Coordinates of C-alpha atoms in Angstrom, one line a residue:
M1319 CA 375.0 215.5 142.2
F1320 CA 377.0 212.7 144.2
T1321 CA 380.0 214.7 142.9
K1322 CA 379.6 217.4 145.7
L1323 CA 381.3 214.2 147.8
Y1324 CA 384.2 216.0 146.5
D1325 CA 384.4 219.4 147.7
G1326 CA 387.0 220.5 149.8
S1327 CA 389.6 217.3 148.7
T1328 CA 392.8 218.1 146.7
P1329 CA 393.4 216.9 143.3
A1330 CA 395.3 213.9 144.4
A1331 CA 392.0 213.1 146.8
I1332 CA 390.1 213.0 144.5
A1333 CA 392.0 211.3 141.9
I1334 CA 392.6 208.8 144.5
I1335 CA 389.1 208.2 145.6
S1336 CA 388.0 207.4 141.7
I1337 CA 390.3 205.5 141.0
S1338 CA 389.4 203.9 144.1
L1339 CA 385.1 203.7 142.2
V1340 CA 385.9 203.2 139.1
L1341 CA 388.2 199.4 140.1
L1342 CA 385.6 198.9 142.9
A1343 CA 382.0 199.6 140.3
G1344 CA 383.9 197.2 137.0
F1345 CA 384.5 194.4 139.7
L1346 CA 381.2 194.4 141.9
M1347 CA 379.2 194.8 137.7
T1348 CA 381.8 191.4 137.5
R1349 CA 379.7 189.2 139.9
I1350 CA 376.6 190.1 138.6
T1351 CA 377.4 189.7 135.4
K1352 CA 379.2 186.0 135.9
R1353 CA 375.9 184.6 137.0
L1354 CA 374.1 185.0 134.1
R1355 CA 377.2 184.0 132.4
L1356 CA 378.0 187.2 130.7
P1357 CA 382.4 188.3 129.9
N1358 CA 383.5 191.1 132.4
V1359 CA 383.9 193.9 129.2
T1360 CA 379.3 194.2 129.6
A1361 CA 380.1 194.7 133.4
Y1362 CA 382.6 197.0 132.7
I1363 CA 380.9 199.2 130.2
T1364 CA 377.6 198.7 131.4
A1365 CA 380.1 200.1 135.2
G1366 CA 380.5 203.2 134.1
I1367 CA 377.4 203.9 132.9
I1368 CA 375.9 203.5 136.1
I1369 CA 378.6 205.6 137.7
G1370 CA 379.1 208.5 135.0
P1371 CA 377.8 211.0 134.0
F1372 CA 374.1 210.4 132.9
C1373 CA 374.0 208.3 135.9
L1374 CA 374.1 209.2 139.7
N1375 CA 377.4 211.1 138.0
L1376 CA 379.5 209.8 140.8
I1377 CA 383.3 210.5 138.6
P1378 CA 384.2 214.1 138.2
Q1379 CA 383.9 214.8 134.4
S1380 CA 387.8 216.3 135.2
I1381 CA 389.2 213.0 135.9
I1382 CA 386.9 211.8 133.1
K1383 CA 389.1 214.4 130.6
G1384 CA 392.6 213.6 133.1
T1385 CA 392.8 210.3 131.6
G1386 CA 392.5 210.5 127.6
F1387 CA 395.7 208.2 128.0
L1388 CA 393.8 204.9 128.7
P1389 CA 392.7 203.9 125.5
D1390 CA 396.2 204.6 124.1
I1391 CA 397.7 202.5 126.8
A1392 CA 395.5 199.6 127.1
L1393 CA 395.2 199.5 123.7
A1394 CA 398.4 199.2 123.3
F1395 CA 399.0 195.9 125.6
I1396 CA 395.8 194.4 123.9
A1397 CA 397.7 195.4 120.3
F1398 CA 400.9 193.8 121.6
S1399 CA 399.2 190.8 122.8
T1400 CA 397.6 190.7 118.8
G1401 CA 401.6 189.9 117.6
E1402 CA 402.0 187.0 119.7
F1403 CA 399.6 185.5 117.1
F1404 CA 401.6 186.5 114.1
R1405 CA 404.8 183.4 114.6
V1406 CA 405.9 182.6 111.3
N1407 CA 405.4 179.0 111.1
T1408 CA 401.9 179.5 113.0
L1409 CA 401.3 181.8 109.3
K1410 CA 402.8 178.4 107.2
K1411 CA 400.4 176.0 109.0
N1412 CA 397.4 178.5 108.7
G1413 CA 398.5 178.8 105.4
M1414 CA 395.2 181.7 102.3
K1415 CA 392.2 179.5 102.8
V1416 CA 391.6 180.8 106.8
V1417 CA 393.0 183.8 105.0
V1418 CA 391.2 184.7 102.6
I1419 CA 388.5 183.5 105.4
T1420 CA 389.3 186.3 107.7
I1421 CA 389.3 188.8 104.5
L1422 CA 386.3 188.0 103.8
E1423 CA 383.8 188.2 106.8
A1424 CA 386.1 191.1 108.5
L1425 CA 385.6 193.7 104.9
L1426 CA 382.5 192.8 103.8
A1427 CA 381.2 193.5 106.0
S1428 CA 383.1 196.7 106.6
V1429 CA 381.5 197.7 102.4
L1430 CA 378.1 196.3 103.6
V1431 CA 377.8 199.6 106.7
F1432 CA 379.6 201.6 104.7
V1433 CA 377.2 202.0 101.9
M1434 CA 374.7 201.8 104.8
T1435 CA 376.5 204.4 105.9
Y1436 CA 377.9 207.0 103.2
F1437 CA 374.9 205.9 100.5
V1438 CA 372.0 204.8 101.6
L1439 CA 371.6 207.3 105.7
R1440 CA 374.1 210.1 103.2
L1441 CA 376.1 210.4 106.4
E1442 CA 379.9 212.3 105.9
L1443 CA 382.7 210.9 104.2
A1444 CA 385.1 210.3 107.5
F1445 CA 382.3 209.4 110.3
S1446 CA 381.2 206.4 107.9
I1447 CA 384.8 205.1 106.9
V1448 CA 385.7 205.4 110.2
L1449 CA 382.2 203.6 111.3
A1450 CA 382.8 201.1 108.8
A1451 CA 386.4 200.9 109.6
L1452 CA 385.2 199.3 113.5
A1453 CA 382.9 197.6 111.8
S1454 CA 385.2 194.6 110.6
A1455 CA 387.4 194.0 114.4
T1456 CA 385.0 191.3 116.1
A1457 CA 385.6 189.2 120.3
P1458 CA 386.7 186.5 120.2
A1459 CA 386.7 186.1 123.5
S1460 CA 383.4 185.1 124.8
T1461 CA 384.1 182.3 122.1
M1462 CA 386.7 181.1 123.1
M1463 CA 385.1 180.6 126.7
T1464 CA 382.6 179.0 125.1
I1465 CA 384.8 176.2 123.7
R1466 CA 386.1 175.5 126.8
Q1467 CA 383.6 174.8 128.6
T1468 CA 382.3 173.3 126.1
G1469 CA 385.2 171.4 125.2
A1470 CA 384.4 171.5 121.1
K1471 CA 386.9 170.7 118.8
G1472 CA 387.4 169.7 115.2
D1473 CA 387.8 171.2 111.7
F1474 CA 385.5 174.1 112.8
V1475 CA 387.2 174.7 115.6
E1476 CA 390.2 174.8 114.5
T1477 CA 388.5 177.0 111.7
L1478 CA 387.2 179.7 113.8
L1479 CA 390.5 180.1 116.8
Q1480 CA 392.8 180.3 113.6
V1481 CA 390.2 182.7 112.1
V1482 CA 389.9 185.1 114.5
A1483 CA 393.4 185.7 116.0
L1484 CA 393.6 187.2 112.7
D1485 CA 390.2 189.3 112.5
D1486 CA 391.7 192.4 114.5
I1487 CA 394.9 192.5 112.8
V1488 CA 392.2 193.1 109.4
G1489 CA 390.4 195.9 111.6
L1490 CA 393.4 197.9 112.9
L1491 CA 394.9 197.3 109.6
A1492 CA 391.1 199.0 108.2
Y1493 CA 391.2 201.2 111.2
S1494 CA 394.8 202.6 111.0
V1495 CA 393.6 203.2 106.3
A1496 CA 390.4 204.8 106.9
I1497 CA 391.4 207.1 110.2
S1498 CA 394.4 208.9 107.7
V1499 CA 391.0 208.9 104.8
A1500 CA 389.1 210.4 107.6
L1501 CA 392.6 213.6 108.4
H1502 CA 392.6 213.9 104.5
S1503 CA 388.5 214.3 104.1
Y1504 CA 388.8 217.2 106.7
A1505 CA 391.7 218.7 105.6
G1506 CA 389.7 219.4 103.0
G1507 CA 390.7 217.5 100.2
S1508 CA 388.6 215.4 97.7
F1509 CA 388.9 211.8 96.9
S1510 CA 391.9 211.3 95.8
V1511 CA 394.9 208.8 95.5
S1512 CA 397.2 210.1 97.6
G1513 CA 394.2 210.3 100.1
I1514 CA 394.4 206.6 100.0
V1515 CA 398.3 205.5 99.3
V1516 CA 399.8 208.7 101.6
P1517 CA 398.5 206.4 105.2
L1518 CA 399.3 203.6 103.8
F1519 CA 403.2 204.2 103.5
T1520 CA 402.3 206.0 107.0
N1521 CA 401.4 203.1 108.8
A1522 CA 404.0 201.2 106.7
G1523 CA 406.2 203.8 108.8
V1524 CA 404.4 202.8 111.6
L1525 CA 405.4 199.5 111.3
L1526 CA 408.9 200.1 110.5
L1527 CA 409.2 201.6 113.7
G1528 CA 407.1 199.9 115.8
G1529 CA 409.8 196.7 114.2
V1530 CA 412.7 198.6 115.5
F1531 CA 411.2 198.5 118.7
G1532 CA 410.0 194.7 119.0
V1533 CA 414.5 194.5 117.7
L1534 CA 415.2 197.1 121.1
M1535 CA 413.0 195.3 123.1
T1536 CA 414.7 191.6 122.0
L1537 CA 418.3 192.8 123.1
L1538 CA 417.3 194.0 126.0
L1539 CA 415.2 191.3 127.6
R1540 CA 417.8 189.0 127.0
P1541 CA 416.1 185.8 129.4
K1542 CA 419.6 185.3 130.6
T1543 CA 420.5 188.2 132.0
R1544 CA 417.1 189.7 133.4
S1545 CA 415.5 189.3 136.4
T1546 CA 411.8 188.5 135.7
D1547 CA 410.5 192.2 137.4
N1548 CA 412.7 193.6 135.4
R1549 CA 411.8 192.5 132.0
L1550 CA 407.9 193.6 132.8
I1551 CA 409.0 196.9 133.7
I1552 CA 411.4 197.3 130.5
S1553 CA 408.5 195.8 128.3
V1554 CA 406.3 198.8 129.9
A1555 CA 408.6 200.8 129.6
L1556 CA 409.0 200.4 125.7
L1557 CA 405.3 200.5 124.7
F1558 CA 404.9 203.5 126.8
A1559 CA 407.0 205.0 124.7
F1560 CA 406.4 203.8 122.1
C1561 CA 402.9 204.7 122.1
G1562 CA 404.3 208.6 123.4
V1563 CA 407.4 209.2 119.9
C1564 CA 403.1 207.9 118.1
T1565 CA 401.6 210.7 119.8
V1566 CA 403.7 213.8 119.0
F1567 CA 403.2 213.0 115.4
D1568 CA 398.9 212.2 116.1
V1569 CA 400.1 208.7 114.2
S1570 CA 398.2 205.7 115.7
P1571 CA 400.7 203.4 117.6
L1572 CA 398.3 200.3 116.7
L1573 CA 399.9 198.9 113.9
G1574 CA 403.4 199.5 115.6
C1575 CA 402.4 197.5 118.8
M1576 CA 401.5 195.0 117.1
S1577 CA 404.6 194.2 115.0
M1578 CA 406.4 195.3 118.2
G1579 CA 405.3 192.1 119.7
T1580 CA 404.4 190.0 115.8
V1581 CA 408.7 190.7 115.8
Y1582 CA 409.6 189.8 119.6
I1583 CA 407.9 186.7 119.4
N1584 CA 409.5 185.8 116.4
M1585 CA 413.3 186.3 117.3
T1586 CA 412.8 185.3 121.1
D1587 CA 410.2 182.5 120.4
D1588 CA 409.6 183.8 124.2
D1589 CA 405.5 183.8 125.5
K1590 CA 405.8 184.0 128.9
L1591 CA 406.5 187.1 128.8
F1592 CA 402.9 188.2 126.7
K1593 CA 402.1 186.4 129.5
Q1594 CA 403.4 188.1 132.4
L1595 CA 402.1 191.4 130.5
G1596 CA 398.8 189.1 130.1
Y1597 CA 397.7 188.9 134.4
F1598 CA 399.5 192.5 134.6
S1599 CA 397.8 194.0 132.7
P1600 CA 394.1 193.7 133.8
P1601 CA 393.4 196.4 135.8
I1602 CA 393.9 199.1 133.0
L1603 CA 392.0 196.9 131.0
L1604 CA 389.0 198.0 133.7
M1605 CA 389.7 201.1 133.7
F1606 CA 389.2 201.7 130.1
F1607 CA 386.7 200.4 130.3
V1608 CA 384.5 202.0 132.1
R1609 CA 385.8 204.9 131.9
S1610 CA 384.5 204.0 128.3
G1611 CA 381.6 203.1 130.1
M1612 CA 380.9 206.9 131.8
S1613 CA 381.5 208.2 128.4
F1614 CA 378.4 206.4 126.5
D1615 CA 375.8 209.1 126.1
L1616 CA 373.3 207.4 127.0
H1617 CA 370.6 210.6 126.4
A1618 CA 371.8 211.1 122.8
L1619 CA 370.8 207.6 121.9
V1620 CA 367.5 207.6 123.6
N1621 CA 366.4 210.7 122.1
S1622 CA 365.5 212.7 119.1
S1623 CA 367.9 214.9 119.2
G1624 CA 370.4 212.8 119.1
S1625 CA 371.6 212.4 116.4
I1626 CA 374.4 213.4 113.8
G1627 CA 373.0 215.0 110.4
S1628 CA 369.2 213.8 109.9
S1629 CA 369.6 210.3 111.2
P1630 CA 369.0 209.3 114.8
L1631 CA 371.4 208.0 116.4
L1632 CA 368.9 204.8 117.9
L1633 CA 368.9 203.4 114.2
I1634 CA 372.2 204.2 113.3
G1635 CA 373.2 202.4 116.3
I1636 CA 370.4 199.6 114.9
L1637 CA 371.4 199.4 111.4
Y1638 CA 375.2 199.2 112.6
F1639 CA 374.2 196.4 114.3
V1640 CA 372.3 194.6 111.5
V1641 CA 374.3 195.0 108.4
R1642 CA 377.9 193.7 111.3
I1643 CA 376.1 190.9 111.2
V1644 CA 375.3 189.8 108.1
G1645 CA 377.8 191.1 106.5
K1646 CA 380.3 188.9 109.1
Y1647 CA 377.6 185.6 108.0
A1648 CA 378.1 186.6 104.3
G1649 CA 382.1 187.3 104.3
A1650 CA 382.7 183.7 106.5
F1651 CA 379.6 181.8 104.0
T1652 CA 381.6 183.0 101.5
G1653 CA 384.6 183.1 102.6
C1654 CA 384.7 179.0 103.3
L1655 CA 382.5 178.1 100.1
I1656 CA 385.9 180.0 98.1
A1657 CA 388.1 178.2 100.2
K1658 CA 386.1 174.3 100.2
K1659 CA 385.4 174.2 103.7
P1660 CA 382.5 171.4 105.4
K1661 CA 379.4 172.8 105.5
E1662 CA 379.3 172.3 108.6
T1663 CA 382.0 175.5 109.1
R1664 CA 381.1 176.9 106.0
N1665 CA 377.3 176.9 107.4
Y1666 CA 377.0 178.8 111.4
L1667 CA 381.5 179.8 111.6
G1668 CA 379.6 184.1 110.5
L1669 CA 377.5 183.0 114.0
A1670 CA 380.6 182.4 116.0
L1671 CA 382.0 186.5 114.8
I1672 CA 379.5 188.5 116.2
P1673 CA 380.2 189.4 119.6
Q1674 CA 382.6 192.5 119.1
A1675 CA 384.3 194.4 121.7
G1676 CA 388.3 195.3 122.7
V1677 CA 389.4 196.0 120.3
A1678 CA 386.6 197.9 118.7
I1679 CA 386.1 199.9 121.9
G1680 CA 389.8 201.3 121.9
L1681 CA 389.8 202.3 117.8
A1682 CA 386.3 203.7 118.9
E1683 CA 388.3 206.5 121.9
L1684 CA 391.0 206.8 119.6
G1685 CA 388.1 207.4 116.1
A1686 CA 385.7 209.5 118.7
R1687 CA 389.3 211.6 119.4
T1688 CA 390.7 211.7 116.4
L1689 CA 387.2 213.0 114.7
Q1690 CA 386.3 215.1 117.8
G1691 CA 383.0 217.6 117.8
E1692 CA 379.5 215.6 116.4
A1693 CA 381.3 213.1 115.0
G1694 CA 383.6 211.5 116.9
A1695 CA 380.9 211.3 120.1
A1696 CA 378.4 209.6 117.0
L1697 CA 380.9 207.2 116.9
L1698 CA 381.7 206.0 119.8
T1699 CA 378.0 205.9 121.4
V1700 CA 377.1 203.6 118.3
I1701 CA 380.4 201.1 118.9
L1702 CA 379.8 201.4 122.7
A1703 CA 375.7 201.0 122.6
S1704 CA 375.9 198.3 119.6
S1705 CA 378.9 195.9 121.9
V1706 CA 377.2 195.7 124.3
L1707 CA 373.9 193.9 122.2
Y1708 CA 376.6 191.8 120.5
E1709 CA 378.4 190.5 124.4
L1710 CA 374.4 190.0 125.1
I1711 CA 374.3 187.9 122.3
G1712 CA 377.4 186.5 121.3
P1713 CA 377.9 183.8 123.4
G1714 CA 374.9 182.3 123.2
C1715 CA 375.3 182.5 119.5
A1716 CA 379.0 180.9 119.6
K1717 CA 377.5 178.4 122.2
L1718 CA 374.8 177.7 118.9
A1719 CA 376.5 177.5 115.9
L1720 CA 379.1 175.3 118.0
Y1721 CA 376.2 172.4 118.4
L1722 CA 375.1 173.0 115.1
S1723 CA 378.4 172.4 113.6
K1724 CA 378.5 168.5 115.0
S1725 CA 382.3 170.6 117.3
Y1726 CA 380.5 169.3 120.7
S1727 CA 377.4 166.2 121.8
N1728 CA 375.9 165.8 125.6
K1729 CA 375.7 162.8 124.9
L1730 CA 378.4 160.7 126.7
E1731 CA 378.4 157.6 123.9
D1732 CA 379.7 161.0 122.4
L1733 CA 382.3 162.3 124.8
V1734 CA 384.0 159.5 126.0
K1735 CA 384.1 156.1 123.8
V1736 CA 385.1 152.4 125.4
P1737 CA 384.8 149.4 123.6
E1738 CA 381.7 147.9 123.9
T1739 CA 382.2 144.7 123.7
A1740 CA 384.4 142.3 126.1
P1741 CA 388.0 141.3 125.5
D1742 CA 386.4 137.5 125.4
G1743 CA 383.4 139.4 122.9
K1744 CA 380.9 138.8 125.5
E1745 CA 378.9 143.0 124.8
K1746 CA 379.2 144.5 128.3
S1747 CA 375.8 145.7 129.6
Q1748 CA 374.6 149.4 129.6
L1749 CA 375.9 149.9 133.5
E1750 CA 379.7 148.2 132.9
L1751 CA 379.6 150.8 129.1
L1752 CA 378.2 153.6 132.3
I1753 CA 381.1 153.0 134.6
E1754 CA 383.6 152.9 131.9
R1755 CA 383.0 155.8 130.4
I1756 CA 382.4 157.5 134.1
Q1757 CA 386.2 156.6 135.1
K1758 CA 387.5 157.6 131.5
I1759 CA 386.3 160.9 132.3
Q1760 CA 388.5 161.4 135.0
E1761 CA 391.5 159.7 134.1
E1762 CA 391.5 162.7 132.0
L1763 CA 390.5 165.1 134.3
P1764 CA 393.3 167.2 134.6
A1765 CA 395.4 167.8 137.3
H1766 CA 394.4 172.1 140.1
T1767 CA 396.8 174.6 138.2
I1768 CA 396.1 178.0 138.6
N1769 CA 396.7 178.9 134.5
E1770 CA 399.9 179.8 132.2
E1771 CA 399.4 183.9 133.6
E1772 CA 399.5 184.1 136.7
A1773 CA 402.1 181.4 137.1
A1774 CA 404.0 183.2 135.2
F1775 CA 403.8 186.5 137.5
N1776 CA 403.4 184.8 140.3
E1777 CA 406.9 183.9 139.0
A1778 CA 408.2 187.2 138.1
A1779 CA 406.5 187.8 141.7
E1780 CA 408.2 185.6 143.6
N1781 CA 412.8 186.4 142.0
H1782 CA 411.3 190.1 143.0
R1783 CA 411.3 188.8 147.1
S1784 CA 414.4 186.7 146.7
A1785 CA 416.0 190.4 144.9
L1786 CA 415.2 191.7 147.8
F1787 CA 415.7 189.9 150.5
G1788 CA 418.1 186.5 150.6
E1789 CA 417.9 183.6 152.2
Q1790 CA 419.4 184.5 155.2
Q1791 CA 417.3 187.1 156.2
R1792 CA 414.5 185.2 154.9
E1793 CA 415.6 182.4 157.9
N1794 CA 416.0 185.2 160.1
M1795 CA 412.6 186.6 159.4
K1796 CA 411.0 183.2 160.0
Q1797 CA 412.3 182.2 163.5
P1798 CA 410.9 184.7 165.9
I1799 CA 408.0 183.2 164.7
R1800 CA 408.9 180.1 165.4
R1801 CA 409.8 181.1 168.8
R1802 CA 406.8 181.7 169.9
R1803 CA 405.3 178.4 168.6
K1804 CA 407.2 177.1 171.2

């Protein structure tokens, strides 16, 4: 009903107002979720549901359809940033133990979801295998936020950070193979070796092409010859170009963008570009997640008419939610057992791997567009609904896992260690110990600084301003102000 406000408006006016509403709705919703200590992704999805066609209907359907390119662009940024974690020296340091844990916790979740959907619920192969692949991805943002808040340390935290850095890579690989197998099954081909081999070779080609783009990016972004603003322009242009090439050939650009980031970081060891892109991308990611919320078919989830095959979407969503948690926990436990990790890490690592959002939602958007029809809409609905639930319980589970694994403590004597005896051998009083602990905490507090992403972006803005206005011009601009003050 609210879309009547657009009657008589030009297409440009409708698009501009819609983008403004999307950005404002996402921001305003974060004011609520911040008080509830929930991640921003939850706010964005919820805002999309509220302003979308199934609630207030503030955004015209033409805008939602016309922004179908947003999932590709958003995932290009996400996948490229993932490549930063694939430094050769980091991979050598992590060793095979973390790789074993990651593969087991990611793939066991996928296997259990596939068994549930394909063999138990008897859903079609294409839908089952794509949904199973999405089950492997996690959302480490809320977990890492909890780690920073608690100041947790130890083997559990180190293992967790290494696993989440590799986890989405397994998810990207699994999805790339799964979507190719799904398309092969839609084409009428029966299950065969070629249905697996061809997608593998296709993805290998995408990885190689992404590596070529990474080399090209390295050559074009020579730090000594390019200003920071031009580096940002060139990197965004290359990411868009690669997405465009992959779209022409109807191939997922995810692995290629990841390969581009991996090649660039290993050839240049330049992490400043990743920080610049990280500070540049939030509005794009906000619009992407809000748009995902607007595409969420709430009626299909709660109404009995919403189903795929003979199974209601609500049942599929609940089973997916539960089975994925079981798979993640069991896989992490088994992986830690094989890797001979301590008991605390083995028992509670799975709890910290529950959240699911960014990569999974982006892949679901691409999967929905590829599968189309009933299966595509059902895939996106199930992933969005479960992601909201995962993000609601994820931070709590992560904090519980950190506490149970004894990675942090609320006791002051555990947080700060000070000598309990004076130099003369006399025992200190409880008041003296308390004062010394407080003083040590104050000494260890970092100075107030802006984050690295903001610093990189500010540096780029300053260089850009210096290029536009010389020092003399800026001095001349200040003179009238000085005269007025006099």
